[in-house]
PDB file of C-alpha atoms and ligand atoms in Angstrom:
ATOM      1  CA  MET A1438      94.976  91.537  97.982  1.00 90.00           C
ATOM      2  CA  ILE A1439      94.766  94.672  95.908  1.00 91.00           C
ATOM      3  CA  VAL A1440      93.469  93.712  92.465  1.00 93.00           C
ATOM      4  CA  LYS A1441      93.159  97.248  91.109  1.00 91.00           C
ATOM      5  CA  SER A1442      95.335  99.769  92.874  1.00 89.00           C
ATOM      6  CA  LYS A1443      94.733 103.431  93.479  1.00 89.00           C
ATOM      7  CA  THR A1444      96.355 105.335  90.648  1.00 89.00           C
ATOM      8  CA  LYS A1445      96.233 108.995  89.749  1.00 91.00           C
ATOM      9  CA  PRO A1446      92.746 109.638  88.304  1.00 90.00           C
ATOM     10  CA  LEU A1447      92.510 110.424  84.602  1.00 92.00           C
ATOM     11  CA  LEU A1448      90.822 113.780  85.289  1.00 94.00           C
ATOM     12  CA  LEU A1449      93.682 114.818  87.569  1.00 95.00           C
ATOM     13  CA  ARG A1450      96.230 113.883  84.886  1.00 95.00           C
ATOM     14  CA  GLN A1451      94.205 115.843  82.317  1.00 96.00           C
ATOM     15  CA  LEU A1452      94.120 118.919  84.574  1.00 97.00           C
ATOM     16  CA  GLU A1453      97.881 118.665  85.124  1.00 96.00           C
ATOM     17  CA  ALA A1454      98.450 118.495  81.372  1.00 96.00           C
ATOM     18  CA  LEU A1455      96.105 121.420  80.825  1.00 97.00           C
ATOM     19  CA  LEU A1456      97.865 123.598  83.422  1.00 97.00           C
ATOM     20  CA  ASN A1457     101.139 122.749  81.741  1.00 95.00           C
ATOM     21  CA  ARG A1458      99.849 123.838  78.335  1.00 96.00           C
ATOM     22  CA  ILE A1459      97.663 126.852  79.102  1.00 96.00           C
ATOM     23  CA  PRO A1460      99.416 130.244  79.151  1.00 95.00           C
ATOM     24  CA  ASN A1461      99.835 131.873  82.593  1.00 94.00           C
ATOM     25  CA  THR A1462      97.821 134.888  81.485  1.00 95.00           C
ATOM     26  CA  HIS A1463      94.825 132.873  80.204  1.00 97.00           C
ATOM     27  CA  SER A1464      91.520 134.026  81.738  1.00 96.00           C
ATOM     28  CA  LYS A1465      90.363 130.437  82.523  1.00 96.00           C
ATOM     29  CA  ARG A1466      93.560 129.458  84.350  1.00 97.00           C
ATOM     30  CA  ARG A1467      92.232 130.388  87.801  1.00 96.00           C
ATOM     31  CA  PHE A1468      89.167 128.092  87.476  1.00 96.00           C
ATOM     32  CA  ILE A1469      91.330 125.220  86.283  1.00 97.00           C
ATOM     33  CA  GLU A1470      93.707 125.702  89.210  1.00 97.00           C
ATOM     34  CA  GLU A1471      90.767 125.624  91.658  1.00 96.00           C
ATOM     35  CA  ASP A1472      89.395 122.414  90.128  1.00 96.00           C
ATOM     36  CA  TYR A1473      92.864 120.908  90.151  1.00 97.00           C
ATOM     37  CA  ALA A1474      93.312 121.662  93.879  1.00 95.00           C
ATOM     38  CA  LYS A1475      89.949 119.974  94.658  1.00 90.00           C
ATOM     39  CA  GLN A1476      90.747 116.894  92.592  1.00 92.00           C
ATOM     40  CA  LYS A1477      94.195 116.633  94.110  1.00 92.00           C
ATOM     41  CA  ALA A1478      92.861 116.828  97.676  1.00 87.00           C
ATOM     42  CA  GLY A1479      90.341 114.072  96.858  1.00 86.00           C
ATOM     43  CA  TYR A1480      93.077 111.873  95.429  1.00 90.00           C
ATOM     44  CA  LYS A1481      95.338 112.417  98.435  1.00 88.00           C
ATOM     45  CA  GLY A1482      92.445 111.606 100.789  1.00 85.00           C
ATOM     46  CA  GLU A1483      91.653 108.359  98.992  1.00 86.00           C
ATOM     47  CA  LYS A1484      95.304 107.436  98.751  1.00 88.00           C
ATOM     48  CA  SER A1485      95.598 107.772 102.530  1.00 87.00           C
ATOM     49  CA  LEU A1486      92.900 105.082 102.953  1.00 91.00           C
ATOM     50  CA  GLU A1487      95.352 102.477 101.668  1.00 91.00           C
ATOM     51  CA  TYR A1488      96.858 102.451 105.148  1.00 92.00           C
ATOM     52  CA  HIS A1489      93.576 101.439 106.800  1.00 93.00           C
ATOM     53  CA  LEU A1490      92.814  98.888 104.062  1.00 93.00           C
ATOM     54  CA  SER A1491      96.219  97.287 104.659  1.00 92.00           C
ATOM     55  CA  TYR A1492      94.871  95.938 107.973  1.00 93.00           C
ATOM     56  CA  LEU A1493      92.587  93.540 106.073  1.00 93.00           C
ATOM     57  CA  PRO A1494      94.217  90.100 105.678  1.00 92.00           C
ATOM     58  CA  GLU A1495      95.469  89.873 102.057  1.00 89.00           C
ATOM     59  CA  LYS A1496      94.184  86.400 101.323  1.00 90.00           C
ATOM     60  CA  ASP A1497      90.589  87.034 102.437  1.00 90.00           C
ATOM     61  CA  TYR A1498      89.801  90.250 100.566  1.00 95.00           C
ATOM     62  CA  TYR A1499      90.029  91.410  96.969  1.00 96.00           C
ATOM     63  CA  ILE A1500      90.213  95.183  96.759  1.00 96.00           C
ATOM     64  CA  PHE A1501      89.436  97.319  93.699  1.00 96.00           C
ATOM     65  CA  HIS A1502      89.936 101.079  93.572  1.00 94.00           C
ATOM     66  CA  ASP A1503      87.986 103.294  91.147  1.00 93.00           C
ATOM     67  CA  LEU A1504      85.843 100.884  89.194  1.00 95.00           C
ATOM     68  CA  ARG A1505      83.628 102.282  86.471  1.00 95.00           C
ATOM     69  CA  LEU A1506      81.141  99.741  85.164  1.00 97.00           C
ATOM     70  CA  SER A1507      77.973  99.836  83.105  1.00 94.00           C
ATOM     71  CA  ALA A1508      74.700  98.123  83.985  1.00 90.00           C
ATOM     72  CA  SER A1509      71.561  98.462  81.838  1.00 83.00           C
ATOM     73  CA  LYS A1510      73.468 100.937  79.642  1.00 83.00           C
ATOM     74  CA  HIS A1511      74.243 103.266  82.586  1.00 89.00           C
ATOM     75  CA  TYR A1512      77.691 103.857  83.955  1.00 95.00           C
ATOM     76  CA  PHE A1513      78.313 103.901  87.679  1.00 96.00           C
ATOM     77  CA  GLN A1514      81.521 104.468  89.596  1.00 96.00           C
ATOM     78  CA  ILE A1515      82.685 102.855  92.820  1.00 96.00           C
ATOM     79  CA  ASP A1516      85.522 104.382  94.873  1.00 95.00           C
ATOM     80  CA  ILE A1517      86.473 101.136  96.654  1.00 96.00           C
ATOM     81  CA  LEU A1518      85.025  97.644  96.216  1.00 98.00           C
ATOM     82  CA  ILE A1519      85.945  94.901  98.688  1.00 97.00           C
ATOM     83  CA  LEU A1520      85.078  91.432  97.436  1.00 97.00           C
ATOM     84  CA  THR A1521      84.928  88.202  99.445  1.00 95.00           C
ATOM     85  CA  PRO A1522      83.194  84.868  98.667  1.00 93.00           C
ATOM     86  CA  PHE A1523      80.602  85.793 101.334  1.00 95.00           C
ATOM     87  CA  PHE A1524      79.763  89.445 100.709  1.00 96.00           C
ATOM     88  CA  ILE A1525      80.784  92.627  98.922  1.00 97.00           C
ATOM     89  CA  SER A1526      81.277  95.980 100.569  1.00 98.00           C
ATOM     90  CA  ILE A1527      81.390  99.181  98.536  1.00 98.00           C
ATOM     91  CA  LEU A1528      82.890 102.369  99.930  1.00 97.00           C
ATOM     92  CA  GLU A1529      82.071 105.899  98.857  1.00 96.00           C
ATOM     93  CA  VAL A1530      84.863 108.163 100.080  1.00 93.00           C
ATOM     94  CA  LYS A1531      84.168 111.777 101.047  1.00 91.00           C
ATOM     95  CA  ASN A1532      86.841 114.266 101.937  1.00 87.00           C
ATOM     96  CA  ILE A1533      84.720 117.199 103.005  1.00 87.00           C
ATOM     97  CA  SER A1534      86.064 119.310 105.834  1.00 87.00           C
ATOM     98  CA  GLY A1535      84.053 121.112 108.489  1.00 92.00           C
ATOM     99  CA  SER A1536      80.994 120.012 110.443  1.00 94.00           C
ATOM    100  CA  LEU A1537      78.852 117.531 108.452  1.00 95.00           C
ATOM    101  CA  TYR A1538      75.182 116.959 109.208  1.00 95.00           C
ATOM    102  CA  PHE A1539      73.326 114.105 107.538  1.00 94.00           C
ATOM    103  CA  ASN A1540      69.773 115.337 107.075  1.00 91.00           C
ATOM    104  CA  PRO A1541      67.561 112.275 106.465  1.00 87.00           C
ATOM    105  CA  ALA A1542      64.390 114.311 105.827  1.00 86.00           C
ATOM    106  CA  PHE A1543      65.902 116.025 102.798  1.00 86.00           C
ATOM    107  CA  THR A1544      68.437 113.301 101.938  1.00 88.00           C
ATOM    108  CA  GLN A1545      71.086 115.966 101.971  1.00 91.00           C
ATOM    109  CA  LEU A1546      74.484 116.488 103.525  1.00 94.00           C
ATOM    110  CA  VAL A1547      74.888 119.919 105.100  1.00 95.00           C
ATOM    111  CA  ARG A1548      78.381 121.186 105.683  1.00 95.00           C
ATOM    112  CA  THR A1549      79.074 124.081 108.041  1.00 95.00           C
ATOM    113  CA  ILE A1550      82.418 125.779 107.895  1.00 92.00           C
ATOM    114  CA  GLU A1551      83.209 129.194 109.362  1.00 92.00           C
ATOM    115  CA  ASP A1552      79.463 129.842 109.961  1.00 91.00           C
ATOM    116  CA  LYS A1553      78.699 129.186 106.301  1.00 95.00           C
ATOM    117  CA  GLU A1554      76.266 126.397 105.386  1.00 94.00           C
ATOM    118  CA  GLU A1555      76.479 124.458 102.140  1.00 94.00           C
ATOM    119  CA  GLY A1556      74.381 121.548 100.857  1.00 94.00           C
ATOM    120  CA  PHE A1557      75.784 118.443  99.132  1.00 93.00           C
ATOM    121  CA  PRO A1558      73.976 115.447  97.585  1.00 93.00           C
ATOM    122  CA  ASP A1559      73.535 112.759 100.251  1.00 94.00           C
ATOM    123  CA  PRO A1560      76.461 110.291  99.937  1.00 95.00           C
ATOM    124  CA  ILE A1561      74.346 107.592 101.648  1.00 96.00           C
ATOM    125  CA  GLN A1562      71.858 107.746  98.784  1.00 95.00           C
ATOM    126  CA  GLN A1563      74.761 107.795  96.326  1.00 96.00           C
ATOM    127  CA  VAL A1564      76.367 104.626  97.680  1.00 97.00           C
ATOM    128  CA  LYS A1565      72.983 102.862  97.987  1.00 96.00           C
ATOM    129  CA  ARG A1566      72.365 103.641  94.320  1.00 96.00           C
ATOM    130  CA  GLN A1567      75.766 102.185  93.431  1.00 97.00           C
ATOM    131  CA  ALA A1568      74.912  99.034  95.410  1.00 97.00           C
ATOM    132  CA  TYR A1569      71.710  98.738  93.379  1.00 96.00           C
ATOM    133  CA  HIS A1570      73.607  99.156  90.073  1.00 97.00           C
ATOM    134  CA  LEU A1571      76.272  96.682  91.163  1.00 97.00           C
ATOM    135  CA  LYS A1572      73.589  94.095  91.978  1.00 96.00           C
ATOM    136  CA  SER A1573      72.123  94.557  88.468  1.00 95.00           C
ATOM    137  CA  TRP A1574      75.600  94.273  86.952  1.00 96.00           C
ATOM    138  CA  ILE A1575      76.319  90.978  88.789  1.00 96.00           C
ATOM    139  CA  GLU A1576      72.936  89.610  87.657  1.00 95.00           C
ATOM    140  CA  GLU A1577      73.613  90.681  84.056  1.00 94.00           C
ATOM    141  CA  GLN A1578      76.959  88.844  84.186  1.00 94.00           C
ATOM    142  CA  LYS A1579      75.093  85.734  85.438  1.00 94.00           C
ATOM    143  CA  PHE A1580      77.004  85.421  88.693  1.00 94.00           C
ATOM    144  CA  PRO A1581      75.232  84.505  91.932  1.00 91.00           C
ATOM    145  CA  VAL A1582      74.307  87.710  93.743  1.00 89.00           C
ATOM    146  CA  LEU A1583      75.899  88.064  97.147  1.00 93.00           C
ATOM    147  CA  PRO A1584      74.998  90.521  99.895  1.00 96.00           C
ATOM    148  CA  ILE A1585      76.233  94.059  99.208  1.00 98.00           C
ATOM    149  CA  GLU A1586      77.085  96.334 102.146  1.00 98.00           C
ATOM    150  CA  PRO A1587      77.358 100.016 101.198  1.00 98.00           C
ATOM    151  CA  LEU A1588      79.400 102.392 103.370  1.00 98.00           C
ATOM    152  CA  VAL A1589      80.249 106.081 103.327  1.00 97.00           C
ATOM    153  CA  VAL A1590      83.801 106.714 104.519  1.00 96.00           C
ATOM    154  CA  ILE A1591      84.744 110.142 105.824  1.00 93.00           C
ATOM    155  CA  GLY A1592      88.395 110.521 104.882  1.00 88.00           C
ATOM    156  CA  ASN A1593      89.027 113.779 106.681  1.00 85.00           C
ATOM    157  CA  GLU A1594      89.842 112.947 110.308  1.00 85.00           C
ATOM    158  CA  ARG A1595      89.040 116.438 111.513  1.00 88.00           C
ATOM    159  CA  SER A1596      85.499 116.515 110.106  1.00 90.00           C
ATOM    160  CA  VAL A1597      82.751 116.534 112.751  1.00 93.00           C
ATOM    161  CA  ILE A1598      79.879 114.180 111.893  1.00 93.00           C
ATOM    162  CA  LYS A1599      76.334 114.848 113.157  1.00 94.00           C
ATOM    163  CA  PHE A1600      73.135 112.844 112.733  1.00 94.00           C
ATOM    164  CA  ASP A1601      69.482 113.438 113.545  1.00 92.00           C
ATOM    165  CA  PRO A1602      68.901 111.671 116.941  1.00 93.00           C
ATOM    166  CA  ARG A1603      65.815 109.937 115.470  1.00 92.00           C
ATOM    167  CA  ASP A1604      67.808 108.651 112.497  1.00 91.00           C
ATOM    168  CA  LYS A1605      68.869 105.095 113.342  1.00 92.00           C
ATOM    169  CA  THR A1606      70.125 104.061 109.854  1.00 91.00           C
ATOM    170  CA  SER A1607      72.675 106.695 108.804  1.00 92.00           C
ATOM    171  CA  PRO A1608      75.060 106.189 111.784  1.00 94.00           C
ATOM    172  CA  GLN A1609      75.388 102.533 110.712  1.00 95.00           C
ATOM    173  CA  LEU A1610      76.444 103.508 107.201  1.00 96.00           C
ATOM    174  CA  VAL A1611      78.819 106.422 107.789  1.00 96.00           C
ATOM    175  CA  ILE A1612      82.238 105.676 109.294  1.00 95.00           C
ATOM    176  CA  PRO A1613      85.610 107.381 109.714  1.00 94.00           C
ATOM    177  CA  SER A1614      88.368 105.796 107.635  1.00 93.00           C
ATOM    178  CA  SER A1615      90.096 104.310 110.713  1.00 93.00           C
ATOM    179  CA  GLU A1616      87.003 102.152 111.306  1.00 95.00           C
ATOM    180  CA  ILE A1617      87.147 100.349 107.932  1.00 96.00           C
ATOM    181  CA  PRO A1618      88.919  97.171 109.208  1.00 95.00           C
ATOM    182  CA  TYR A1619      86.487  96.786 112.160  1.00 96.00           C
ATOM    183  CA  LYS A1620      83.401  97.317 110.033  1.00 97.00           C
ATOM    184  CA  ILE A1621      84.588  94.836 107.389  1.00 97.00           C
ATOM    185  CA  ASN A1622      85.366  92.322 110.136  1.00 96.00           C
ATOM    186  CA  TYR A1623      81.834  92.830 111.461  1.00 97.00           C
ATOM    187  CA  PHE A1624      80.450  91.926 108.000  1.00 97.00           C
ATOM    188  CA  LYS A1625      82.737  88.892 107.933  1.00 95.00           C
ATOM    189  CA  ASN A1626      81.145  87.600 111.130  1.00 96.00           C
ATOM    190  CA  LYS A1627      77.680  88.443 109.873  1.00 96.00           C
ATOM    191  CA  TYR A1628      77.859  86.503 106.575  1.00 96.00           C
ATOM    192  CA  LYS A1629      78.757  82.845 106.899  1.00 92.00           C
ATOM    193  CA  THR A1630      77.373  81.478 103.636  1.00 90.00           C
ATOM    194  CA  GLU A1631      79.786  81.220 100.739  1.00 89.00           C
ATOM    195  CA  ALA A1632      78.023  82.477  97.612  1.00 85.00           C
ATOM    196  CA  HIS A1633      80.901  81.726  95.225  1.00 85.00           C
ATOM    197  CA  SER A1634      83.217  78.771  94.704  1.00 87.00           C
ATOM    198  CA  THR A1635      86.928  79.582  94.290  1.00 88.00           C
ATOM    199  CA  GLY A1636      86.632  79.177  90.498  1.00 91.00           C
ATOM    200  CA  GLN A1637      83.589  81.422  90.297  1.00 91.00           C
ATOM    201  CA  LEU A1638      85.258  84.034  92.462  1.00 93.00           C
ATOM    202  CA  LYS A1639      88.279  84.102  90.151  1.00 94.00           C
ATOM    203  CA  LYS A1640      85.985  84.588  87.156  1.00 95.00           C
ATOM    204  CA  LEU A1641      84.167  87.422  88.907  1.00 96.00           C
ATOM    205  CA  ILE A1642      87.481  89.114  89.800  1.00 96.00           C
ATOM    206  CA  ASN A1643      88.594  88.990  86.162  1.00 96.00           C
ATOM    207  CA  LYS A1644      85.216  90.169  84.927  1.00 96.00           C
ATOM    208  CA  LEU A1645      85.301  93.180  87.260  1.00 96.00           C
ATOM    209  CA  LYS A1646      88.852  94.027  86.223  1.00 94.00           C
ATOM    210  CA  ASN A1647      88.179  93.729  82.493  1.00 94.00           C
ATOM    211  CA  SER A1648      84.861  95.574  82.576  1.00 95.00           C
ATOM    212  CA  HIS A1649      86.345  98.748  83.999  1.00 94.00           C
ATOM    213  CA  THR A1650      85.935 101.612  81.500  1.00 91.00           C
ATOM    214  CA  PRO A1651      87.848 104.775  82.395  1.00 88.00           C
ATOM    215  CA  LEU A1652      86.069 108.056  81.826  1.00 88.00           C
ATOM    216  CA  LEU A1653      87.922 110.408  79.531  1.00 90.00           C
ATOM    217  CA  THR A1654      86.506 113.909  79.935  1.00 92.00           C
ATOM    218  CA  GLU A1655      86.435 116.244  76.923  1.00 95.00           C
ATOM    219  CA  ILE A1656      88.517 118.585  79.008  1.00 96.00           C
ATOM    220  CA  LEU A1657      88.920 121.444  76.523  1.00 97.00           C
ATOM    221  CA  GLN A1658      85.170 121.501  75.854  1.00 96.00           C
ATOM    222  CA  ARG A1659      84.536 121.550  79.585  1.00 96.00           C
ATOM    223  CA  TYR A1660      86.346 124.887  79.900  1.00 97.00           C
ATOM    224  CA  HIS A1661      85.424 126.130  76.404  1.00 97.00           C
ATOM    225  CA  ILE A1662      89.044 126.292  75.333  1.00 97.00           C
ATOM    226  CA  GLY A1663      90.224 125.705  71.752  1.00 96.00           C
ATOM    227  CA  PRO A1664      93.375 123.642  70.994  1.00 94.00           C
ATOM    228  CA  ALA A1665      94.963 126.754  69.418  1.00 94.00           C
ATOM    229  CA  GLU A1666      94.881 128.520  72.809  1.00 96.00           C
ATOM    230  CA  LEU A1667      97.353 125.968  74.231  1.00 96.00           C
ATOM    231  CA  LYS A1668     101.128 126.254  74.119  1.00 95.00           C
ATOM    232  CA  GLN A1669     102.572 124.324  71.185  1.00 93.00           C
ATOM    233  CA  GLY A1670     105.884 122.539  70.984  1.00 94.00           C
ATOM    234  CA  VAL A1671     108.019 120.306  73.149  1.00 96.00           C
ATOM    235  CA  GLN A1672     108.687 121.394  76.716  1.00 96.00           C
ATOM    236  CA  CYS A1673     112.127 121.339  78.328  1.00 96.00           C
ATOM    237  CA  GLN A1674     112.141 118.982  81.333  1.00 93.00           C
ATOM    238  CA  LYS A1675     114.883 120.973  83.022  1.00 95.00           C
ATOM    239  CA  CYS A1676     113.775 124.616  82.874  1.00 96.00           C
ATOM    240  CA  PHE A1677     110.172 123.954  81.704  1.00 94.00           C
ATOM    241  CA  SER A1678     110.290 126.507  78.892  1.00 93.00           C
ATOM    242  CA  TYR A1679     108.934 126.041  75.351  1.00 93.00           C
ATOM    243  CA  PRO A1680     109.903 125.033  72.722  1.00 93.00           C
ATOM    244  CA  MET A1681     112.755 122.587  72.353  1.00 96.00           C
ATOM    245  CA  ILE A1682     114.230 122.380  68.857  1.00 95.00           C
ATOM    246  CA  ARG A1683     114.924 119.095  67.083  1.00 94.00           C
ATOM    247  CA  ILE A1684     118.487 118.868  65.730  1.00 92.00           C
ATOM    248  CA  HIS A1685     120.246 115.681  64.578  1.00 90.00           C
ATOM    249  CA  GLY A1686     117.773 113.357  66.288  1.00 89.00           C
ATOM    250  CA  ARG A1687     117.908 115.162  69.621  1.00 94.00           C
ATOM    251  CA  TRP A1688     115.963 117.926  71.338  1.00 96.00           C
ATOM    252  CA  ILE A1689     117.785 121.036  72.496  1.00 97.00           C
ATOM    253  CA  CYS A1690     116.185 123.638  74.765  1.00 96.00           C
ATOM    254  CA  SER A1691     116.187 127.099  73.192  1.00 92.00           C
ATOM    255  CA  ALA A1692     116.513 128.660  76.671  1.00 94.00           C
ATOM    256  CA  CYS A1693     118.912 126.516  78.740  1.00 96.00           C
ATOM    257  CA  LYS A1694     120.487 124.322  76.002  1.00 96.00           C
ATOM    258  CA  HIS A1695     119.468 121.128  77.830  1.00 97.00           C
ATOM    259  CA  LEU A1696     119.624 118.077  75.538  1.00 97.00           C
ATOM    260  CA  SER A1697     117.053 115.286  75.448  1.00 96.00           C
ATOM    261  CA  LYS A1698     116.335 112.232  73.324  1.00 94.00           C
ATOM    262  CA  ASP A1699     112.742 111.663  74.344  1.00 93.00           C
ATOM    263  CA  ALA A1700     111.258 115.036  75.370  1.00 95.00           C
ATOM    264  CA  HIS A1701     108.512 114.546  72.748  1.00 94.00           C
ATOM    265  CA  ILE A1702     106.963 111.706  74.772  1.00 93.00           C
ATOM    266  CA  GLN A1703     105.505 113.976  77.439  1.00 94.00           C
ATOM    267  CA  SER A1704     104.214 116.354  74.748  1.00 95.00           C
ATOM    268  CA  LEU A1705     102.408 113.539  72.936  1.00 94.00           C
ATOM    269  CA  GLN A1706     101.069 112.217  76.229  1.00 94.00           C
ATOM    270  CA  GLU A1707      99.602 115.660  76.903  1.00 96.00           C
ATOM    271  CA  TYR A1708      98.198 115.750  73.371  1.00 95.00           C
ATOM    272  CA  SER A1709      96.369 112.464  74.003  1.00 94.00           C
ATOM    273  CA  LEU A1710      94.996 113.676  77.355  1.00 96.00           C
ATOM    274  CA  LEU A1711      93.835 117.041  76.026  1.00 96.00           C
ATOM    275  CA  ILE A1712      93.183 116.953  72.299  1.00 95.00           C
ATOM    276  CA  ASN A1713      92.941 113.531  70.654  1.00 93.00           C
ATOM    277  CA  GLN A1714      93.931 109.922  71.207  1.00 92.00           C
ATOM    278  CA  SER A1715      95.415 109.687  67.726  1.00 93.00           C
ATOM    279  CA  ILE A1716      97.578 112.035  65.679  1.00 94.00           C
ATOM    280  CA  SER A1717      98.370 112.434  61.971  1.00 93.00           C
ATOM    281  CA  ASN A1718     101.826 113.222  60.623  1.00 92.00           C
ATOM    282  CA  SER A1719     100.860 116.784  59.672  1.00 93.00           C
ATOM    283  CA  HIS A1720      99.307 117.539  63.089  1.00 93.00           C
ATOM    284  CA  ALA A1721     102.363 116.110  64.857  1.00 94.00           C
ATOM    285  CA  LYS A1722     104.653 118.216  62.634  1.00 94.00           C
ATOM    286  CA  GLU A1723     102.842 121.350  63.661  1.00 94.00           C
ATOM    287  CA  TYR A1724     102.403 120.410  67.338  1.00 95.00           C
ATOM    288  CA  LEU A1725     105.981 119.246  67.916  1.00 95.00           C
ATOM    289  CA  GLY A1726     107.496 121.911  65.662  1.00 94.00           C
ATOM    290  CA  ILE A1727     109.395 119.566  63.360  1.00 94.00           C
ATOM    291  CA  GLU A1728     110.003 120.464  59.705  1.00 91.00           C
ATOM    292  CA  SER A1729     110.665 117.059  58.224  1.00 91.00           C
ATOM    293  CA  ARG A1730     107.789 114.679  57.527  1.00 92.00           C
ATOM    294  CA  ASP A1731     110.170 111.713  57.645  1.00 92.00           C
ATOM    295  CA  SER A1732     111.588 112.462  61.082  1.00 92.00           C
ATOM    296  CA  VAL A1733     108.038 112.891  62.434  1.00 93.00           C
ATOM    297  CA  LYS A1734     107.180 109.534  60.907  1.00 91.00           C
ATOM    298  CA  ARG A1735     110.153 107.826  62.583  1.00 90.00           C
ATOM    299  CA  LEU A1736     109.368 109.474  65.880  1.00 91.00           C
ATOM    300  CA  LEU A1737     105.682 108.468  65.840  1.00 92.00           C
ATOM    301  CA  GLN A1738     106.518 104.928  64.770  1.00 89.00           C
ATOM    302  CA  SER A1739     108.917 104.590  67.676  1.00 88.00           C
ATOM    303  CA  ILE A1740     106.265 105.400  70.278  1.00 85.00           C
ATOM    304  CA  SER A1741     103.088 103.982  68.726  1.00 75.00           C
ATOM    305  CA  GLY A1742     102.936 100.526  67.232  1.00 69.00           C
ATOM    306  CA  LYS A1743      99.312 100.994  66.263  1.00 81.00           C
ATOM    307  CA  LYS A1744      98.130 102.824  63.174  1.00 84.00           C
ATOM    308  CA  ALA A1745      94.769 103.553  61.576  1.00 86.00           C
ATOM    309  CA  GLY A1746      94.056 104.666  57.987  1.00 86.00           C
ATOM    310  CA  ALA A1747      96.511 104.641  55.096  1.00 82.00           C
ATOM    311  CA  LYS A1748      99.000 106.902  53.296  1.00 79.00           C
ATOM    312  CA  ARG A1749      98.437 110.627  53.992  1.00 79.00           C
ATOM    313  CA  GLY A1750      95.410 109.788  56.185  1.00 83.00           C
ATOM    314  CA  THR A1751      97.438 107.573  58.523  1.00 89.00           C
ATOM    315  CA  LYS A1752      96.888 108.264  62.195  1.00 92.00           C
ATOM    316  CA  TYR A1753      99.092 106.996  64.990  1.00 92.00           C
ATOM    317  CA  LEU A1754      97.211 105.805  68.047  1.00 91.00           C
ATOM    318  CA  LEU A1755      98.189 107.384  71.354  1.00 90.00           C
ATOM    319  CA  ASP A1756      95.580 105.593  73.489  1.00 82.00           C
ATOM    320  CA  SER A1757      98.180 103.581  75.401  1.00 80.00           C
ATOM    321  CA  PHE A1758      99.117 106.835  77.159  1.00 79.00           C
ATOM    322  CA  ILE A1759      95.567 106.925  78.561  1.00 79.00           C
ATOM    323  CA  ASP A1760      95.298 103.296  79.681  1.00 70.00           C
ATOM    324  CA  ASN A1761      98.738 102.967  81.153  1.00 58.00           C
ATOM    325  CA  PRO A1762     100.337 106.244  82.175  1.00 51.00           C
ATOM    326  CA  ASP A1763     103.600 104.619  83.211  1.00 46.00           C
ATOM    327  CA  SER A1764     104.162 102.560  80.080  1.00 40.00           C
ATOM    328  CA  PHE A1765     106.606 105.051  78.618  1.00 38.00           C
ATOM    329  CA  HIS A1766     108.581 105.929  81.731  1.00 32.00           C
TER     330      HIS A1766
HETATM  331 ZN1  LIG B 423     115.535 124.325  79.237  1.00 52.40          ZN
END
């Protein structure tokens, strides 16, 4: 069964929010668009793996997408973790197009596309390192360690994979996505000793789920953009122009006259993804373009039950937008 499903990565949501808020004429827009296209292709590639994973019998396998855990104070990220009472397999997914050569001498992946060569860090080393970290994590949590099988999955079906003929190890570890069910079944036949009782397995599943810590990138710092460079105000969901004006408890678009009750939600969601995970009354007044302190207060109270600080220093927490993107839709 899928314990943690594949959802839109936080970085992708941040880039979407940023593209929505950065003016079309901004000099950094082109770089952000390029990064967004890369992230989106990666997400689509990983999403398409769900089809191949669906061939694994639900009751035998516990599947986690995008786990970020910390062992010995270091964070490590796993694209897909498949847990059974007998073994664990971890999958590092690569969606690199072109001809891919795994060079064992230099532990490097060389991609050739249109006669141009480009080097990438070796994904085999990457996934082996994750296996090592995961083993430490399981030991730290005082669970019995079970065999860990690392795999590199090539998500792009048109990529051509090449190995050094003397290299006997890499071809065992790199597979096309369509081979996932067969490879996992091979591990199932290989490991016959149950390392965990049903109770222990349940505890481990919960521990993995609860230990996941999403990475929130300081996205504005990453592109050296200041909050003042972003578009302010509430965006119209119909014609996408800025700003909507608040009149009698409703938002009205200054361009197309579209009316909305909750257009501020997306704006505050974008604020939490780009600027800060909490907001004061005065910042919200300025950002949303509302004159009255009291109506801002009512609005913030309606979307955020959690507050920090007191009186004029009160901040409303917007972190639920980060943890659960769908909670307000
Ligand atoms: Zn409009």
